[in-house]
């Protein structure tokens, strides 16, 4: 996997991360329902960390907002 491919994949996974956070913030969804998705959430986090290890050099802004111009 190239750094460019890792950045593109990171951006896609980051979108999933943000959507998951929005879901977990919904107060009307019972905690028991949210718990069903914790495993997937952990996979997203591990994937983001793995991709950052491939990318190697990045800013805090890129971690939070993704990589622009890839």
mmCIF file of N, CA, C and O in Angstrom:
data_model
loop_
_atom_site.group_PDB
_atom_site.id
_atom_site.type_symbol
_atom_site.label_atom_id
_atom_site.label_comp_id
_atom_site.label_asym_id
_atom_site.label_seq_id
_atom_site.Cartn_x
_atom_site.Cartn_y
_atom_site.Cartn_z
ATOM 1 N N UNK A 1 0.855 -1.176 0.000
ATOM 2 C CA UNK A 1 0.000 0.000 0.000
ATOM 3 C C UNK A 1 0.900 1.238 0.000
ATOM 4 O O UNK A 1 1.788 1.358 0.835
ATOM 5 N N UNK A 2 0.618 2.151 -0.896
ATOM 6 C CA UNK A 2 1.380 3.392 -0.962
ATOM 7 C C UNK A 2 0.862 4.374 0.088
ATOM 8 O O UNK A 2 -0.236 4.192 0.634
ATOM 9 N N UNK A 3 1.635 5.406 0.336
ATOM 10 C CA UNK A 3 1.200 6.432 1.288
ATOM 11 C C UNK A 3 -0.055 7.120 0.775
ATOM 12 O O UNK A 3 -0.986 7.391 1.545
ATOM 13 N N UNK A 4 -0.117 7.365 -0.521
ATOM 14 C CA UNK A 4 -1.307 7.997 -1.102
ATOM 15 C C UNK A 4 -2.540 7.117 -0.881
ATOM 16 O O UNK A 4 -3.604 7.611 -0.491
ATOM 17 N N UNK A 5 -2.413 5.833 -1.114
ATOM 18 C CA UNK A 5 -3.531 4.908 -0.898
ATOM 19 C C UNK A 5 -3.924 4.864 0.581
ATOM 20 O O UNK A 5 -5.113 4.813 0.910
ATOM 21 N N UNK A 6 -2.926 4.893 1.458
ATOM 22 C CA UNK A 6 -3.202 4.885 2.894
ATOM 23 C C UNK A 6 -3.960 6.144 3.307
ATOM 24 O O UNK A 6 -4.888 6.078 4.118
ATOM 25 N N UNK A 7 -3.579 7.282 2.736
ATOM 26 C CA UNK A 7 -4.280 8.536 3.050
ATOM 27 C C UNK A 7 -5.716 8.493 2.552
ATOM 28 O O UNK A 7 -6.640 8.942 3.242
ATOM 29 N N UNK A 8 -5.927 7.949 1.355
ATOM 30 C CA UNK A 8 -7.290 7.840 0.823
ATOM 31 C C UNK A 8 -8.131 6.924 1.694
ATOM 32 O O UNK A 8 -9.291 7.224 2.012
ATOM 33 N N UNK A 9 -7.558 5.803 2.091
ATOM 34 C CA UNK A 9 -8.272 4.850 2.946
ATOM 35 C C UNK A 9 -8.535 5.467 4.321
ATOM 36 O O UNK A 9 -9.595 5.269 4.913
ATOM 37 N N UNK A 10 -7.577 6.218 4.832
ATOM 38 C CA UNK A 10 -7.738 6.900 6.116
ATOM 39 C C UNK A 10 -8.929 7.849 6.056
ATOM 40 O O UNK A 10 -9.754 7.874 6.973
ATOM 41 N N UNK A 11 -9.016 8.632 4.978
ATOM 42 C CA UNK A 11 -10.128 9.584 4.839
ATOM 43 C C UNK A 11 -11.470 8.866 4.852
ATOM 44 O O UNK A 11 -12.421 9.333 5.476
ATOM 45 N N UNK A 12 -11.563 7.726 4.174
ATOM 46 C CA UNK A 12 -12.816 6.963 4.158
ATOM 47 C C UNK A 12 -13.150 6.446 5.557
ATOM 48 O O UNK A 12 -14.294 6.530 6.010
ATOM 49 N N UNK A 13 -12.138 5.909 6.226
ATOM 50 C CA UNK A 13 -12.356 5.353 7.555
ATOM 51 C C UNK A 13 -12.661 6.458 8.563
ATOM 52 O O UNK A 13 -13.464 6.271 9.482
ATOM 53 N N UNK A 14 -12.082 7.620 8.375
ATOM 54 C CA UNK A 14 -12.343 8.754 9.251
ATOM 55 C C UNK A 14 -13.803 9.193 9.147
ATOM 56 O O UNK A 14 -14.420 9.566 10.153
ATOM 57 N N UNK A 15 -14.365 9.119 7.951
ATOM 58 C CA UNK A 15 -15.789 9.440 7.781
ATOM 59 C C UNK A 15 -16.647 8.469 8.586
ATOM 60 O O UNK A 15 -17.615 8.872 9.240
ATOM 61 N N UNK A 16 -16.299 7.182 8.533
ATOM 62 C CA UNK A 16 -17.023 6.190 9.327
ATOM 63 C C UNK A 16 -16.882 6.477 10.819
ATOM 64 O O UNK A 16 -17.837 6.335 11.596
ATOM 65 N N UNK A 17 -15.682 6.881 11.235
ATOM 66 C CA UNK A 17 -15.424 7.216 12.626
ATOM 67 C C UNK A 17 -16.334 8.358 13.081
ATOM 68 O O UNK A 17 -16.955 8.290 14.142
ATOM 69 N N UNK A 18 -16.434 9.403 12.263
ATOM 70 C CA UNK A 18 -17.278 10.548 12.623
ATOM 71 C C UNK A 18 -18.758 10.161 12.663
ATOM 72 O O UNK A 18 -19.498 10.594 13.562
ATOM 73 N N UNK A 19 -19.190 9.335 11.734
ATOM 74 C CA UNK A 19 -20.590 8.872 11.741
ATOM 75 C C UNK A 19 -20.865 8.025 12.975
ATOM 76 O O UNK A 19 -21.940 8.124 13.585
ATOM 77 N N UNK A 20 -19.905 7.186 13.345
ATOM 78 C CA UNK A 20 -20.068 6.357 14.543
ATOM 79 C C UNK A 20 -20.173 7.234 15.783
ATOM 80 O O UNK A 20 -21.010 6.983 16.661
ATOM 81 N N UNK A 21 -19.348 8.267 15.863
ATOM 82 C CA UNK A 21 -19.417 9.182 17.001
ATOM 83 C C UNK A 21 -20.781 9.862 17.077
ATOM 84 O O UNK A 21 -21.344 10.014 18.162
ATOM 85 N N UNK A 22 -21.296 10.272 15.927
ATOM 86 C CA UNK A 22 -22.634 10.884 15.905
ATOM 87 C C UNK A 22 -23.672 9.903 16.420
ATOM 88 O O UNK A 22 -24.548 10.276 17.206
ATOM 89 N N UNK A 23 -23.571 8.643 15.995
ATOM 90 C CA UNK A 23 -24.517 7.623 16.434
ATOM 91 C C UNK A 23 -24.432 7.429 17.948
ATOM 92 O O UNK A 23 -25.448 7.397 18.643
ATOM 93 N N UNK A 24 -23.218 7.311 18.465
ATOM 94 C CA UNK A 24 -23.048 7.089 19.901
ATOM 95 C C UNK A 24 -23.502 8.289 20.728
ATOM 96 O O UNK A 24 -23.811 8.146 21.906
ATOM 97 N N UNK A 25 -23.557 9.463 20.133
ATOM 98 C CA UNK A 25 -24.008 10.661 20.841
ATOM 99 C C UNK A 25 -25.532 10.810 20.881
ATOM 100 O O UNK A 25 -26.041 11.643 21.628
ATOM 101 N N UNK A 26 -26.250 10.016 20.113
ATOM 102 C CA UNK A 26 -27.711 10.101 20.100
ATOM 103 C C UNK A 26 -28.243 9.546 21.425
ATOM 104 O O UNK A 26 -28.034 8.385 21.755
ATOM 105 N N UNK A 27 -28.923 10.395 22.161
ATOM 106 C CA UNK A 27 -29.393 9.994 23.487
ATOM 107 C C UNK A 27 -30.598 9.055 23.431
ATOM 108 O O UNK A 27 -30.848 8.318 24.389
ATOM 109 N N UNK A 28 -31.351 9.084 22.346
ATOM 110 C CA UNK A 28 -32.545 8.246 22.235
ATOM 111 C C UNK A 28 -32.219 6.772 21.976
ATOM 112 O O UNK A 28 -33.092 5.919 22.136
ATOM 113 N N UNK A 29 -31.000 6.477 21.579
ATOM 114 C CA UNK A 29 -30.611 5.089 21.306
ATOM 115 C C UNK A 29 -30.156 4.458 22.624
ATOM 116 O O UNK A 29 -29.269 4.989 23.296
ATOM 117 N N UNK A 30 -30.773 3.339 22.995
ATOM 118 C CA UNK A 30 -30.405 2.692 24.264
ATOM 119 C C UNK A 30 -28.947 2.209 24.255
ATOM 120 O O UNK A 30 -28.398 1.843 23.222
ATOM 121 N N UNK A 31 -28.338 2.218 25.428
ATOM 122 C CA UNK A 31 -26.949 1.777 25.548
ATOM 123 C C UNK A 31 -26.782 0.329 25.094
ATOM 124 O O UNK A 31 -25.754 -0.023 24.517
ATOM 125 N N UNK A 32 -27.775 -0.492 25.327
ATOM 126 C CA UNK A 32 -27.682 -1.896 24.915
ATOM 127 C C UNK A 32 -27.582 -2.008 23.395
ATOM 128 O O UNK A 32 -26.907 -2.891 22.873
ATOM 129 N N UNK A 33 -28.234 -1.101 22.688
ATOM 130 C CA UNK A 33 -28.158 -1.085 21.222
ATOM 131 C C UNK A 33 -26.785 -0.604 20.777
ATOM 132 O O UNK A 33 -26.193 -1.145 19.839
ATOM 133 N N UNK A 34 -26.269 0.411 21.441
ATOM 134 C CA UNK A 34 -24.953 0.951 21.093
ATOM 135 C C UNK A 34 -23.852 -0.076 21.330
ATOM 136 O O UNK A 34 -22.884 -0.141 20.578
ATOM 137 N N UNK A 35 -24.007 -0.881 22.381
ATOM 138 C CA UNK A 35 -22.987 -1.875 22.720
ATOM 139 C C UNK A 35 -22.772 -2.884 21.594
ATOM 140 O O UNK A 35 -21.671 -3.410 21.446
ATOM 141 N N UNK A 36 -23.800 -3.118 20.790
ATOM 142 C CA UNK A 36 -23.685 -4.062 19.672
ATOM 143 C C UNK A 36 -22.636 -3.610 18.661
ATOM 144 O O UNK A 36 -22.083 -4.422 17.933
ATOM 145 N N UNK A 37 -22.374 -2.315 18.619
ATOM 146 C CA UNK A 37 -21.489 -1.762 17.600
ATOM 147 C C UNK A 37 -20.105 -1.391 18.134
ATOM 148 O O UNK A 37 -19.278 -0.883 17.377
ATOM 149 N N UNK A 38 -19.848 -1.661 19.391
ATOM 150 C CA UNK A 38 -18.552 -1.304 19.960
ATOM 151 C C UNK A 38 -17.399 -2.056 19.289
ATOM 152 O O UNK A 38 -16.322 -1.491 19.098
ATOM 153 N N UNK A 39 -17.621 -3.297 18.921
ATOM 154 C CA UNK A 39 -16.579 -4.071 18.235
ATOM 155 C C UNK A 39 -16.203 -3.448 16.899
ATOM 156 O O UNK A 39 -15.014 -3.352 16.565
ATOM 157 N N UNK A 40 -17.206 -3.016 16.155
ATOM 158 C CA UNK A 40 -16.944 -2.351 14.875
ATOM 159 C C UNK A 40 -16.221 -1.024 15.094
ATOM 160 O O UNK A 40 -15.331 -0.666 14.321
ATOM 161 N N UNK A 41 -16.601 -0.322 16.136
ATOM 162 C CA UNK A 41 -15.963 0.956 16.461
ATOM 163 C C UNK A 41 -14.478 0.736 16.775
ATOM 164 O O UNK A 41 -13.621 1.485 16.308
ATOM 165 N N UNK A 42 -14.194 -0.309 17.525
ATOM 166 C CA UNK A 42 -12.802 -0.624 17.843
ATOM 167 C C UNK A 42 -12.010 -0.971 16.580
ATOM 168 O O UNK A 42 -10.839 -0.597 16.461
ATOM 169 N N UNK A 43 -12.634 -1.664 15.643
ATOM 170 C CA UNK A 43 -11.966 -1.988 14.375
ATOM 171 C C UNK A 43 -11.644 -0.723 13.587
ATOM 172 O O UNK A 43 -10.586 -0.622 12.953
ATOM 173 N N UNK A 44 -12.557 0.235 13.619
ATOM 174 C CA UNK A 44 -12.312 1.514 12.945
ATOM 175 C C UNK A 44 -11.100 2.205 13.570
ATOM 176 O O UNK A 44 -10.209 2.670 12.864
ATOM 177 N N UNK A 45 -11.055 2.247 14.900
ATOM 178 C CA UNK A 45 -9.939 2.891 15.590
ATOM 179 C C UNK A 45 -8.614 2.198 15.281
ATOM 180 O O UNK A 45 -7.603 2.860 15.018
ATOM 181 N N UNK A 46 -8.623 0.879 15.294
ATOM 182 C CA UNK A 46 -7.401 0.131 14.969
ATOM 183 C C UNK A 46 -6.977 0.387 13.531
ATOM 184 O O UNK A 46 -5.790 0.527 13.240
ATOM 185 N N UNK A 47 -7.949 0.451 12.636
ATOM 186 C CA UNK A 47 -7.652 0.734 11.233
ATOM 187 C C UNK A 47 -7.045 2.112 11.042
ATOM 188 O O UNK A 47 -6.077 2.284 10.290
ATOM 189 N N UNK A 48 -7.584 3.103 11.736
ATOM 190 C CA UNK A 48 -7.037 4.459 11.658
ATOM 191 C C UNK A 48 -5.600 4.481 12.164
ATOM 192 O O UNK A 48 -4.717 5.076 11.533
ATOM 193 N N UNK A 49 -5.352 3.824 13.284
ATOM 194 C CA UNK A 49 -3.993 3.780 13.836
ATOM 195 C C UNK A 49 -3.034 3.061 12.895
ATOM 196 O O UNK A 49 -1.895 3.498 12.704
ATOM 197 N N UNK A 50 -3.474 1.968 12.316
ATOM 198 C CA UNK A 50 -2.645 1.220 11.371
ATOM 199 C C UNK A 50 -2.289 2.087 10.166
ATOM 200 O O UNK A 50 -1.129 2.145 9.750
ATOM 201 N N UNK A 51 -3.275 2.776 9.621
ATOM 202 C CA UNK A 51 -3.029 3.623 8.454
ATOM 203 C C UNK A 51 -2.088 4.773 8.792
ATOM 204 O O UNK A 51 -1.219 5.130 7.992
ATOM 205 N N UNK A 52 -2.209 5.343 9.979
ATOM 206 C CA UNK A 52 -1.289 6.399 10.390
ATOM 207 C C UNK A 52 0.141 5.867 10.496
ATOM 208 O O UNK A 52 1.092 6.583 10.177
ATOM 209 N N UNK A 53 0.282 4.614 10.897
ATOM 210 C CA UNK A 53 1.631 4.044 10.977
ATOM 211 C C UNK A 53 2.247 3.894 9.589
ATOM 212 O O UNK A 53 3.458 4.010 9.426
ATOM 213 N N UNK A 54 1.431 3.653 8.588
ATOM 214 C CA UNK A 54 1.916 3.568 7.202
ATOM 215 C C UNK A 54 2.253 4.960 6.680
ATOM 216 O O UNK A 54 3.287 5.165 6.040
ATOM 217 N N UNK A 55 1.388 5.914 6.970
ATOM 218 C CA UNK A 55 1.566 7.283 6.482
ATOM 219 C C UNK A 55 2.827 7.903 7.092
ATOM 220 O O UNK A 55 3.593 8.566 6.401
ATOM 221 N N UNK A 56 3.027 7.702 8.361
ATOM 222 C CA UNK A 56 4.263 8.113 9.010
ATOM 223 C C UNK A 56 4.321 9.560 9.464
ATOM 224 O O UNK A 56 4.537 9.825 10.633
ATOM 225 N N UNK A 57 4.152 10.505 8.572
ATOM 226 C CA UNK A 57 4.249 11.926 8.914
ATOM 227 C C UNK A 57 2.908 12.594 8.659
ATOM 228 O O UNK A 57 2.378 12.518 7.553
ATOM 229 N N UNK A 58 2.384 13.253 9.707
ATOM 230 C CA UNK A 58 1.067 13.884 9.615
ATOM 231 C C UNK A 58 0.943 14.925 10.715
ATOM 232 O O UNK A 58 1.708 14.929 11.674
ATOM 233 N N UNK A 59 -0.037 15.802 10.562
ATOM 234 C CA UNK A 59 -0.293 16.832 11.571
ATOM 235 C C UNK A 59 -1.513 16.432 12.398
ATOM 236 O O UNK A 59 -2.289 15.548 12.000
ATOM 237 N N UNK A 60 -1.704 17.107 13.514
ATOM 238 C CA UNK A 60 -2.899 16.875 14.333
ATOM 239 C C UNK A 60 -4.160 17.198 13.540
ATOM 240 O O UNK A 60 -5.180 16.525 13.675
ATOM 241 N N UNK A 61 -4.089 18.230 12.719
ATOM 242 C CA UNK A 61 -5.230 18.608 11.884
ATOM 243 C C UNK A 61 -5.592 17.474 10.919
ATOM 244 O O UNK A 61 -6.764 17.158 10.729
ATOM 245 N N UNK A 62 -4.590 16.858 10.321
ATOM 246 C CA UNK A 62 -4.842 15.755 9.391
ATOM 247 C C UNK A 62 -5.445 14.559 10.104
ATOM 248 O O UNK A 62 -6.299 13.864 9.573
ATOM 249 N N UNK A 63 -5.006 14.326 11.337
ATOM 250 C CA UNK A 63 -5.572 13.211 12.105
ATOM 251 C C UNK A 63 -7.069 13.432 12.313
ATOM 252 O O UNK A 63 -7.864 12.500 12.171
ATOM 253 N N UNK A 64 -7.461 14.652 12.636
ATOM 254 C CA UNK A 64 -8.850 14.947 12.964
ATOM 255 C C UNK A 64 -9.726 15.213 11.761
ATOM 256 O O UNK A 64 -10.916 14.902 11.761
ATOM 257 N N UNK A 65 -9.147 15.791 10.697
ATOM 258 C CA UNK A 65 -9.954 16.233 9.551
ATOM 259 C C UNK A 65 -9.661 15.460 8.270
ATOM 260 O O UNK A 65 -10.360 15.645 7.277
ATOM 261 N N UNK A 66 -8.643 14.653 8.264
ATOM 262 C CA UNK A 66 -8.294 13.903 7.063
ATOM 263 C C UNK A 66 -7.241 14.609 6.232
ATOM 264 O O UNK A 66 -6.799 15.715 6.554
ATOM 265 N N UNK A 67 -6.836 13.936 5.184
ATOM 266 C CA UNK A 67 -5.789 14.432 4.304
ATOM 267 C C UNK A 67 -6.429 15.058 3.067
ATOM 268 O O UNK A 67 -7.210 14.424 2.377
ATOM 269 N N UNK A 68 -6.084 16.314 2.819
ATOM 270 C CA UNK A 68 -6.659 17.040 1.698
ATOM 271 C C UNK A 68 -5.735 16.928 0.484
ATOM 272 O O UNK A 68 -4.515 16.860 0.632
ATOM 273 N N UNK A 69 -6.310 16.903 -0.677
ATOM 274 C CA UNK A 69 -5.537 16.890 -1.908
ATOM 275 C C UNK A 69 -4.875 15.576 -2.230
ATOM 276 O O UNK A 69 -3.846 15.543 -2.895
ATOM 277 N N UNK A 70 -5.446 14.461 -1.746
ATOM 278 C CA UNK A 70 -4.875 13.156 -2.090
ATOM 279 C C UNK A 70 -5.631 12.540 -3.239
ATOM 280 O O UNK A 70 -6.731 12.830 -3.520
#
